mmCIF file of C-alpha atoms and ligand atoms in Angstrom:
data_model
loop_
_atom_site.group_PDB
_atom_site.id
_atom_site.type_symbol
_atom_site.label_atom_id
_atom_site.label_comp_id
_atom_site.label_asym_id
_atom_site.label_seq_id
_atom_site.Cartn_x
_atom_site.Cartn_y
_atom_site.Cartn_z
ATOM 1 C CA MET A 1 88.612 70.807 137.185
ATOM 2 C CA LEU A 2 90.217 69.452 134.044
ATOM 3 C CA THR A 3 93.828 70.243 133.314
ATOM 4 C CA PRO A 4 94.475 71.332 129.705
ATOM 5 C CA LEU A 5 95.892 67.888 128.974
ATOM 6 C CA ALA A 6 92.877 66.224 130.506
ATOM 7 C CA CYS A 7 90.658 68.500 128.416
ATOM 8 C CA LEU A 8 92.454 67.419 125.272
ATOM 9 C CA ARG A 9 92.067 63.773 126.120
ATOM 10 C CA ALA A 10 88.443 64.215 126.951
ATOM 11 C CA SER A 11 87.538 66.075 123.769
ATOM 12 C CA PRO A 12 85.392 63.900 121.572
ATOM 13 C CA LEU A 13 87.124 63.332 118.256
ATOM 14 C CA SER A 14 83.828 63.153 116.526
ATOM 15 C CA THR A 15 83.622 66.941 116.782
ATOM 16 C CA ILE A 16 86.640 67.312 114.472
ATOM 17 C CA HIS A 17 85.315 67.103 110.995
ATOM 18 C CA ILE A 18 87.717 66.686 108.106
ATOM 19 C CA ALA A 19 86.089 67.974 104.960
ATOM 20 C CA ALA A 20 88.635 66.964 102.348
ATOM 21 C CA GLY A 21 92.289 66.301 101.682
ATOM 22 C CA ARG A 22 94.855 64.218 103.453
ATOM 23 C CA ALA A 23 94.954 64.041 107.175
ATOM 24 C CA VAL A 24 97.550 62.115 109.104
ATOM 25 C CA ALA A 25 96.361 60.846 112.427
ATOM 26 C CA LYS A 26 99.031 60.140 114.958
ATOM 27 C CA SER A 27 98.752 58.698 118.386
ATOM 28 C CA ALA A 28 100.331 61.421 120.444
ATOM 29 C CA PHE A 29 99.730 59.795 123.729
ATOM 30 C CA LYS A 30 97.829 56.845 124.951
ATOM 31 C CA GLY A 31 94.113 57.209 124.772
ATOM 32 C CA SER A 32 94.149 60.389 122.665
ATOM 33 C CA VAL A 33 94.623 61.318 119.050
ATOM 34 C CA SER A 34 95.972 64.563 117.632
ATOM 35 C CA PHE A 35 96.019 65.632 114.017
ATOM 36 C CA SER A 36 98.995 66.938 112.140
ATOM 37 C CA ALA A 37 98.359 68.002 108.621
ATOM 38 C CA THR A 38 99.971 68.692 105.305
ATOM 39 C CA THR A 39 99.367 72.098 103.754
ATOM 40 C CA ALA A 40 96.946 70.530 101.357
ATOM 41 C CA MET A 41 94.903 69.524 104.285
ATOM 42 C CA ALA A 42 91.532 70.680 104.623
ATOM 43 C CA LYS A 43 89.473 72.650 106.745
ATOM 44 C CA SER A 44 87.593 71.754 109.822
ATOM 45 C CA LYS A 45 83.946 72.628 110.001
ATOM 46 C CA PHE A 46 85.001 75.490 112.267
ATOM 47 C CA GLU A 47 87.050 77.147 109.538
ATOM 48 C CA TYR A 48 84.178 79.372 108.425
ATOM 49 C CA VAL A 49 84.703 81.600 111.460
ATOM 50 C CA ARG A 50 87.670 83.124 109.649
ATOM 51 C CA TYR A 51 85.288 84.890 107.322
ATOM 52 C CA PHE A 52 84.015 86.967 110.214
ATOM 53 C CA GLU A 53 87.395 88.749 110.180
ATOM 54 C CA ARG A 54 87.214 92.216 108.709
ATOM 55 C CA ASP A 55 89.504 93.285 105.897
ATOM 56 C CA ASP A 56 91.359 96.250 107.344
ATOM 57 C CA THR A 57 93.949 96.733 104.618
ATOM 58 C CA CYS A 58 95.016 100.376 104.485
ATOM 59 C CA LEU A 59 94.344 102.138 101.198
ATOM 60 C CA ARG A 60 97.339 102.142 98.876
ATOM 61 C CA ASN A 61 99.502 105.223 98.319
ATOM 62 C CA CYS A 62 98.459 106.743 101.629
ATOM 63 C CA TYR A 63 100.746 107.496 104.527
ATOM 64 C CA ILE A 64 99.757 105.316 107.452
ATOM 65 C CA VAL A 65 99.857 107.171 110.739
ATOM 66 C CA VAL A 66 99.722 105.203 113.968
ATOM 67 C CA ARG A 67 99.226 107.467 116.964
ATOM 68 C CA LEU A 68 99.686 106.137 120.470
ATOM 69 C CA ASP A 69 98.520 107.901 123.599
ATOM 70 C CA GLY A 70 99.219 106.997 127.213
ATOM 71 C CA ARG A 71 96.158 105.703 129.036
ATOM 72 C CA ASN A 72 95.189 107.872 131.985
ATOM 73 C CA PHE A 73 98.642 109.444 132.150
ATOM 74 C CA HIS A 74 97.334 112.241 134.302
ATOM 75 C CA ARG A 75 97.110 109.685 137.108
ATOM 76 C CA PHE A 76 100.251 107.833 135.994
ATOM 77 C CA ALA A 77 102.272 111.078 136.118
ATOM 78 C CA GLU A 78 100.946 111.904 139.605
ATOM 79 C CA GLN A 79 101.645 108.455 140.978
ATOM 80 C CA HIS A 80 105.172 108.401 139.576
ATOM 81 C CA ASN A 81 106.007 111.915 140.748
ATOM 82 C CA PHE A 82 106.562 113.390 137.301
ATOM 83 C CA VAL A 83 107.961 116.919 137.453
ATOM 84 C CA LYS A 84 105.352 119.505 136.435
ATOM 85 C CA PRO A 85 104.766 120.541 133.741
ATOM 86 C CA ASN A 86 107.610 118.700 131.961
ATOM 87 C CA ASP A 87 109.534 115.744 133.255
ATOM 88 C CA GLU A 88 112.782 115.236 131.349
ATOM 89 C CA ARG A 89 112.975 111.589 132.424
ATOM 90 C CA ALA A 90 109.472 110.886 131.144
ATOM 91 C CA LEU A 91 110.133 112.617 127.832
ATOM 92 C CA GLY A 92 113.440 110.749 127.486
ATOM 93 C CA LEU A 93 111.747 107.428 128.136
ATOM 94 C CA MET A 94 109.028 108.197 125.578
ATOM 95 C CA MET A 95 111.762 109.040 123.063
ATOM 96 C CA ARG A 96 113.673 105.834 123.851
ATOM 97 C CA SER A 97 110.514 103.766 123.396
ATOM 98 C CA ALA A 98 109.737 105.445 120.071
ATOM 99 C CA HIS A 99 113.329 104.803 119.004
ATOM 100 C CA SER A 100 112.809 101.125 119.779
ATOM 101 C CA VAL A 101 109.656 101.070 117.639
ATOM 102 C CA MET A 102 111.535 102.587 114.691
ATOM 103 C CA GLU A 103 114.446 100.199 115.123
ATOM 104 C CA GLU A 104 112.315 97.080 115.360
ATOM 105 C CA LEU A 105 109.519 97.772 112.902
ATOM 106 C CA GLU A 106 109.967 98.354 109.238
ATOM 107 C CA ASP A 107 109.162 101.328 107.075
ATOM 108 C CA ILE A 108 108.631 104.105 109.600
ATOM 109 C CA ALA A 109 109.900 107.278 107.938
ATOM 110 C CA ILE A 110 109.318 109.733 110.766
ATOM 111 C CA ALA A 111 107.895 109.818 114.278
ATOM 112 C CA TYR A 112 106.692 112.790 116.282
ATOM 113 C CA GLY A 113 106.025 112.844 120.001
ATOM 114 C CA GLN A 114 105.009 115.176 122.807
ATOM 115 C CA SER A 115 103.574 114.675 126.298
ATOM 116 C CA ASP A 116 102.221 111.087 126.481
ATOM 117 C CA GLU A 117 101.693 110.609 122.746
ATOM 118 C CA TYR A 118 103.720 109.510 119.719
ATOM 119 C CA SER A 119 102.791 109.371 116.045
ATOM 120 C CA PHE A 120 104.566 106.943 113.731
ATOM 121 C CA ILE A 121 104.355 107.517 110.001
ATOM 122 C CA PHE A 122 104.773 104.535 107.726
ATOM 123 C CA LYS A 123 106.017 105.237 104.219
ATOM 124 C CA ARG A 124 103.175 105.530 101.762
ATOM 125 C CA SER A 125 104.786 102.753 99.702
ATOM 126 C CA SER A 126 105.095 100.418 102.697
ATOM 127 C CA ASN A 127 103.754 96.925 102.323
ATOM 128 C CA TRP A 128 104.663 95.850 105.809
ATOM 129 C CA PHE A 129 102.145 93.340 107.179
ATOM 130 C CA LYS A 130 100.295 93.754 103.913
ATOM 131 C CA ARG A 131 99.235 97.176 105.226
ATOM 132 C CA ARG A 132 96.829 95.575 107.683
ATOM 133 C CA ALA A 133 95.816 98.332 110.098
ATOM 134 C CA SER A 134 95.312 96.133 113.150
ATOM 135 C CA LYS A 135 98.684 94.409 112.709
ATOM 136 C CA LEU A 136 100.534 97.693 112.272
ATOM 137 C CA MET A 137 98.814 99.370 115.183
ATOM 138 C CA THR A 138 99.158 96.510 117.638
ATOM 139 C CA HIS A 139 102.818 95.932 116.795
ATOM 140 C CA VAL A 140 103.563 99.607 117.344
ATOM 141 C CA ALA A 141 101.592 99.738 120.605
ATOM 142 C CA SER A 142 103.048 96.572 122.083
ATOM 143 C CA GLN A 143 106.643 97.350 121.069
ATOM 144 C CA PHE A 144 106.283 100.836 122.532
ATOM 145 C CA SER A 145 104.699 99.633 125.781
ATOM 146 C CA SER A 146 107.226 96.891 126.393
ATOM 147 C CA ALA A 147 110.117 99.265 125.626
ATOM 148 C CA TYR A 148 108.623 101.808 128.052
ATOM 149 C CA VAL A 149 108.734 99.239 130.830
ATOM 150 C CA PHE A 150 112.065 97.733 129.719
ATOM 151 C CA TYR A 151 113.900 101.075 129.764
ATOM 152 C CA TRP A 152 112.083 102.562 132.794
ATOM 153 C CA LYS A 153 115.049 102.135 135.149
ATOM 154 C CA ASP A 154 117.460 103.788 132.694
ATOM 155 C CA TYR A 155 115.475 106.999 133.068
ATOM 156 C CA PHE A 156 113.933 106.852 136.545
ATOM 157 C CA GLY A 157 116.675 104.936 138.350
ATOM 158 C CA GLU A 158 116.068 102.941 141.484
ATOM 159 C CA GLN A 159 114.398 105.762 143.425
ATOM 160 C CA GLN A 160 111.233 105.856 141.374
ATOM 161 C CA LYS A 161 109.895 102.356 140.935
ATOM 162 C CA LEU A 162 107.380 101.551 138.256
ATOM 163 C CA LEU A 163 104.243 100.994 140.326
ATOM 164 C CA TYR A 164 101.963 99.408 137.764
ATOM 165 C CA PRO A 165 102.023 98.516 134.052
ATOM 166 C CA PRO A 166 101.338 101.533 131.830
ATOM 167 C CA SER A 167 99.432 101.130 128.599
ATOM 168 C CA PHE A 168 98.917 103.069 125.380
ATOM 169 C CA ASP A 169 95.942 103.214 123.083
ATOM 170 C CA GLY A 170 96.462 103.344 119.339
ATOM 171 C CA ARG A 171 94.660 104.531 116.256
ATOM 172 C CA VAL A 172 95.356 104.440 112.540
ATOM 173 C CA VAL A 173 94.730 107.375 110.230
ATOM 174 C CA LEU A 174 95.498 107.493 106.501
ATOM 175 C CA TYR A 175 96.684 110.604 104.718
ATOM 176 C CA PRO A 176 96.662 110.624 100.920
ATOM 177 C CA SER A 177 98.856 113.655 100.240
ATOM 178 C CA ASN A 178 102.047 115.253 101.505
ATOM 179 C CA ARG A 179 100.058 118.365 102.378
ATOM 180 C CA ASN A 180 97.652 116.324 104.529
ATOM 181 C CA LEU A 181 100.519 114.587 106.295
ATOM 182 C CA ARG A 182 102.344 117.827 106.975
ATOM 183 C CA ASP A 183 99.132 119.395 108.259
ATOM 184 C CA TYR A 184 98.650 116.415 110.567
ATOM 185 C CA LEU A 185 102.150 116.824 112.014
ATOM 186 C CA SER A 186 101.657 120.601 112.244
ATOM 187 C CA TRP A 187 98.436 119.968 114.174
ATOM 188 C CA ARG A 188 100.253 117.798 116.716
ATOM 189 C CA GLN A 189 103.108 120.322 117.066
ATOM 190 C CA ALA A 190 100.689 123.238 117.443
ATOM 191 C CA ASP A 191 98.946 121.214 120.165
ATOM 192 C CA CYS A 192 102.306 120.753 121.884
ATOM 193 C CA HIS A 193 102.948 124.502 121.785
ATOM 194 C CA VAL A 194 99.505 125.528 123.051
ATOM 195 C CA ASN A 195 99.549 123.011 125.928
ATOM 196 C CA ASN A 196 103.124 123.741 126.901
ATOM 197 C CA LEU A 197 102.643 127.494 127.009
ATOM 198 C CA TYR A 198 99.515 127.075 129.131
ATOM 199 C CA ASN A 199 101.127 124.522 131.458
ATOM 200 C CA THR A 200 104.308 126.577 131.869
ATOM 201 C CA VAL A 201 102.369 129.662 132.996
ATOM 202 C CA PHE A 202 99.910 127.630 135.054
ATOM 203 C CA TRP A 203 102.575 125.808 137.082
ATOM 204 C CA ASN A 204 104.648 128.957 137.550
ATOM 205 C CA LEU A 205 101.579 130.705 138.970
ATOM 206 C CA VAL A 206 101.029 127.778 141.339
ATOM 207 C CA GLN A 207 104.593 126.814 142.274
ATOM 208 C CA LYS A 208 106.230 130.255 142.337
ATOM 209 C CA GLY A 209 103.267 132.621 142.460
ATOM 210 C CA GLY A 210 101.539 130.842 145.342
ATOM 211 C CA LEU A 211 98.143 130.651 143.604
ATOM 212 C CA THR A 212 95.878 127.675 144.114
ATOM 213 C CA THR A 213 95.182 125.605 141.009
ATOM 214 C CA SER A 214 91.670 127.104 140.752
ATOM 215 C CA GLU A 215 93.026 130.638 141.086
ATOM 216 C CA ALA A 216 95.600 129.973 138.367
ATOM 217 C CA GLU A 217 92.902 128.513 136.131
ATOM 218 C CA GLU A 218 90.732 131.568 136.718
ATOM 219 C CA LYS A 219 93.604 133.963 135.967
ATOM 220 C CA LEU A 220 94.331 132.241 132.658
ATOM 221 C CA LYS A 221 90.714 132.131 131.493
ATOM 222 C CA GLY A 222 90.327 134.035 128.208
ATOM 223 C CA THR A 223 94.027 134.875 127.862
ATOM 224 C CA VAL A 224 95.779 134.631 124.490
ATOM 225 C CA ALA A 225 99.394 133.601 123.840
ATOM 226 C CA ALA A 226 100.697 137.173 124.168
ATOM 227 C CA ASP A 227 99.077 137.521 127.617
ATOM 228 C CA LYS A 228 100.670 134.287 128.797
ATOM 229 C CA ASN A 229 104.086 135.347 127.513
ATOM 230 C CA GLU A 230 103.623 138.651 129.351
ATOM 231 C CA ILE A 231 102.710 136.958 132.662
ATOM 232 C CA LEU A 232 105.758 134.707 132.371
ATOM 233 C CA PHE A 233 108.042 137.643 131.658
ATOM 234 C CA SER A 234 106.698 140.253 134.055
ATOM 235 C CA GLU A 235 105.923 137.982 137.000
ATOM 236 C CA PHE A 236 108.583 135.300 136.737
ATOM 237 C CA ASN A 237 111.263 136.831 134.527
ATOM 238 C CA ILE A 238 110.907 133.953 132.069
ATOM 239 C CA ASN A 239 111.301 134.476 128.350
ATOM 240 C CA TYR A 240 109.230 131.658 126.864
ATOM 241 C CA ASN A 241 111.485 131.598 123.778
ATOM 242 C CA ASN A 242 114.328 130.421 125.987
ATOM 243 C CA GLU A 243 112.458 127.391 127.318
ATOM 244 C CA PRO A 244 114.007 124.054 126.240
ATOM 245 C CA PRO A 245 113.101 123.211 122.603
ATOM 246 C CA ILE A 246 112.035 119.673 123.593
ATOM 247 C CA TYR A 247 109.236 121.204 125.723
ATOM 248 C CA LYS A 248 108.176 123.775 123.125
ATOM 249 C CA LYS A 249 108.507 121.698 119.956
ATOM 250 C CA GLY A 250 108.285 118.048 121.006
ATOM 251 C CA THR A 251 110.505 115.404 119.432
ATOM 252 C CA VAL A 252 110.963 114.397 115.808
ATOM 253 C CA LEU A 253 112.724 111.122 115.060
ATOM 254 C CA ILE A 254 114.031 110.489 111.558
ATOM 255 C CA TRP A 255 116.515 108.255 109.806
ATOM 256 C CA ASP A 256 119.797 109.943 108.933
ATOM 257 C CA LYS A 257 122.760 108.703 106.959
ATOM 258 C CA VAL A 258 126.087 109.001 108.738
ATOM 259 C CA ASN A 259 129.564 108.109 107.592
ATOM 260 C CA GLU A 260 131.415 105.884 110.018
ATOM 261 C CA THR A 261 135.149 105.631 109.692
ATOM 262 C CA THR A 262 136.978 102.750 111.305
ATOM 263 C CA THR A 263 140.596 101.669 111.171
ATOM 264 C CA LYS A 264 141.383 98.083 110.285
ATOM 265 C CA HIS A 265 144.646 96.171 110.268
ATOM 266 C CA ILE A 266 144.973 94.036 107.174
ATOM 267 C CA LYS A 267 147.748 91.654 106.191
ATOM 268 C CA LEU A 268 147.856 90.872 102.503
ATOM 269 C CA PRO A 269 149.121 87.377 101.551
ATOM 270 C CA HIS A 270 152.382 88.478 99.947
ATOM 271 C CA GLU A 271 153.194 91.318 102.287
ATOM 272 C CA GLU A 272 155.246 90.952 105.404
ATOM 273 C CA HIS A 273 153.589 93.494 107.686
ATOM 274 C CA GLU A 274 150.034 94.451 108.530
ATOM 275 C CA LYS A 275 148.706 97.569 106.888
ATOM 276 C CA GLU A 276 146.460 100.114 108.523
ATOM 277 C CA VAL A 277 143.468 100.840 106.358
ATOM 278 C CA THR A 278 140.656 103.292 107.043
ATOM 279 C CA VAL A 279 137.255 102.067 106.007
ATOM 280 C CA THR A 280 134.313 104.416 105.641
ATOM 281 C CA ARG A 281 130.824 103.079 105.457
ATOM 282 C CA THR A 282 127.462 104.749 105.461
ATOM 283 C CA ARG A 283 125.024 103.754 108.132
ATOM 284 C CA ASN A 284 121.411 104.675 108.754
ATOM 285 C CA ILE A 285 120.802 105.877 112.259
ATOM 286 C CA ILE A 286 117.838 107.411 114.044
ATOM 287 C CA THR A 287 118.329 111.021 115.048
ATOM 288 C CA ALA A 288 116.216 113.197 117.337
ATOM 289 C CA HIS A 289 115.298 116.798 116.548
ATOM 290 C CA HIS A 290 113.390 119.348 118.612
ATOM 291 C CA CYS A 291 112.690 121.812 115.868
ATOM 292 C CA ASP A 292 109.846 123.446 114.012
ATOM 293 C CA ILE A 293 108.119 121.128 111.541
ATOM 294 C CA ILE A 294 105.302 123.491 110.626
ATOM 295 C CA GLY A 295 107.379 125.679 108.299
ATOM 296 C CA ASN A 296 109.216 124.527 105.173
ATOM 297 C CA GLU A 297 112.788 124.562 106.451
ATOM 298 C CA PHE A 298 112.803 121.142 108.101
ATOM 299 C CA TRP A 299 111.252 119.502 105.028
ATOM 300 C CA GLU A 300 113.706 121.201 102.677
ATOM 301 C CA GLU A 301 116.610 120.008 104.829
ATOM 302 C CA HIS A 302 115.256 116.428 104.808
ATOM 303 C CA PRO A 303 113.771 115.943 101.349
ATOM 304 C CA ASN A 304 113.746 112.139 101.604
ATOM 305 C CA ILE A 305 111.103 111.830 104.296
ATOM 306 C CA LEU A 306 108.172 112.625 102.050
ATOM 307 C CA GLU A 307 107.547 110.506 98.983
ATOM 308 C CA ASP A 308 106.465 111.850 95.659
ATOM 309 C CA ASP A 309 102.808 112.871 95.533
ATOM 310 C CA GLY A 310 102.469 111.663 91.980
ATOM 311 C CA CYS A 311 102.265 107.963 92.824
HETATM 312 N N1 GTP B 401 103.690 116.204 135.383
HETATM 313 C C1 GTP B 401 103.751 115.756 134.129
HETATM 314 N N2 GTP B 401 102.646 115.228 133.573
HETATM 315 C C2 GTP B 401 102.725 114.778 132.293
HETATM 316 C C3 GTP B 401 103.913 114.852 131.534
HETATM 317 N N3 GTP B 401 103.686 114.326 130.319
HETATM 318 C C4 GTP B 401 102.382 113.957 130.316
HETATM 319 N N4 GTP B 401 101.800 114.222 131.507
HETATM 320 C C5 GTP B 401 100.395 113.960 131.904
HETATM 321 O O1 GTP B 401 99.769 113.215 130.907
HETATM 322 C C6 GTP B 401 98.560 113.845 130.479
HETATM 323 C C7 GTP B 401 98.352 113.545 129.016
HETATM 324 O O2 GTP B 401 97.149 114.073 128.583
HETATM 325 P P1 GTP B 401 95.965 113.179 128.053
HETATM 326 O O3 GTP B 401 96.479 112.102 127.185
HETATM 327 O O4 GTP B 401 94.979 114.141 127.440
HETATM 328 O O5 GTP B 401 95.308 112.619 129.380
HETATM 329 P P2 GTP B 401 95.297 111.151 130.009
HETATM 330 O O6 GTP B 401 95.194 111.306 131.488
HETATM 331 O O7 GTP B 401 96.448 110.368 129.498
HETATM 332 O O8 GTP B 401 93.907 110.567 129.497
HETATM 333 P P3 GTP B 401 93.620 109.527 128.274
HETATM 334 O O9 GTP B 401 94.696 109.733 127.254
HETATM 335 O O10 GTP B 401 92.271 109.934 127.778
HETATM 336 O O11 GTP B 401 93.614 108.168 128.896
HETATM 337 C C8 GTP B 401 98.787 115.318 130.791
HETATM 338 O O12 GTP B 401 97.591 115.984 130.982
HETATM 339 C C9 GTP B 401 99.611 115.252 132.068
HETATM 340 O O13 GTP B 401 98.761 115.136 133.179
HETATM 341 C C10 GTP B 401 105.082 115.410 132.160
HETATM 342 O O14 GTP B 401 106.181 115.510 131.594
HETATM 343 N N5 GTP B 401 104.945 115.847 133.461
HETATM 344 MG MG1 MG B 402 96.823 110.093 127.445
#
């Protein structure tokens, strides 16, 4: 078998065709030649393959939503002994990973997550990576995945080892108006609510009520939200409204401005002693909220998340 170096040496130079411009040939090592080039340098005959690349620039003025979803997390949760139906460690780790995405990548105005999914919303005016969908999506997915692994131990400790590398799929969706974007986020939060209510009743029936999973499934067939609330209350003394907001509402991450006050000791040139001075500066930090985003209140409290529709 040829080593990579041997391959390089063996490659026939005649296959490298210089169409035009200046090329500087240098002897890199004995018996082989490599090319270094100026920017004016031309293209090899292979260059045409670039034109097979698809233009995936996202339409201007639209919000760019990148949604990630854990691959086969049903199995992943089982294998890593996630608490049913909600594992605080898992939700915390998802939040930490999303935080890392917002910190590292530019122009994300808001993120929303629940279960094994997170949506990241790039500002409609963003020009990050020239709005190329594949670049945006892959950067989000890889940053999120590596953060998930990197911070695993902070949430699961030494007892629960990470048994295999998790992965997340990604998709890009464009929304042209504030209404569309809000409806998208409302859709994800409504999904969180519906699933969480179902899962809360289901696992109470199984874990506390002693039903098998099929019996619990059968009992819940055809029930509406009010029926599920009733089962929780009458059979398990649980008021669904008092369940933790992170389970019921998911997690919203946004940028917030905070004032940070620090004390500094300054000595002016013509003064004998140091002076204590308080300095206040405004910093942007990411904050987490587990609140309703379907109604208007959240959006009225944070008017800077959405950009003007008249762009
Ligand atoms: N026990 C437990 N399971 C969770 C938790 N969060 C997510 N999951 C699991 O992750 C699944 C996420 O749903 P899906 O994304 O539809 O299913 P998936 O198995 O990831 O399948 P694909 O996304 O299609 O690959 C849930 O059905 C749960 O099984 C949690 O906090 N606790
Ligand atoms: Mg999934």
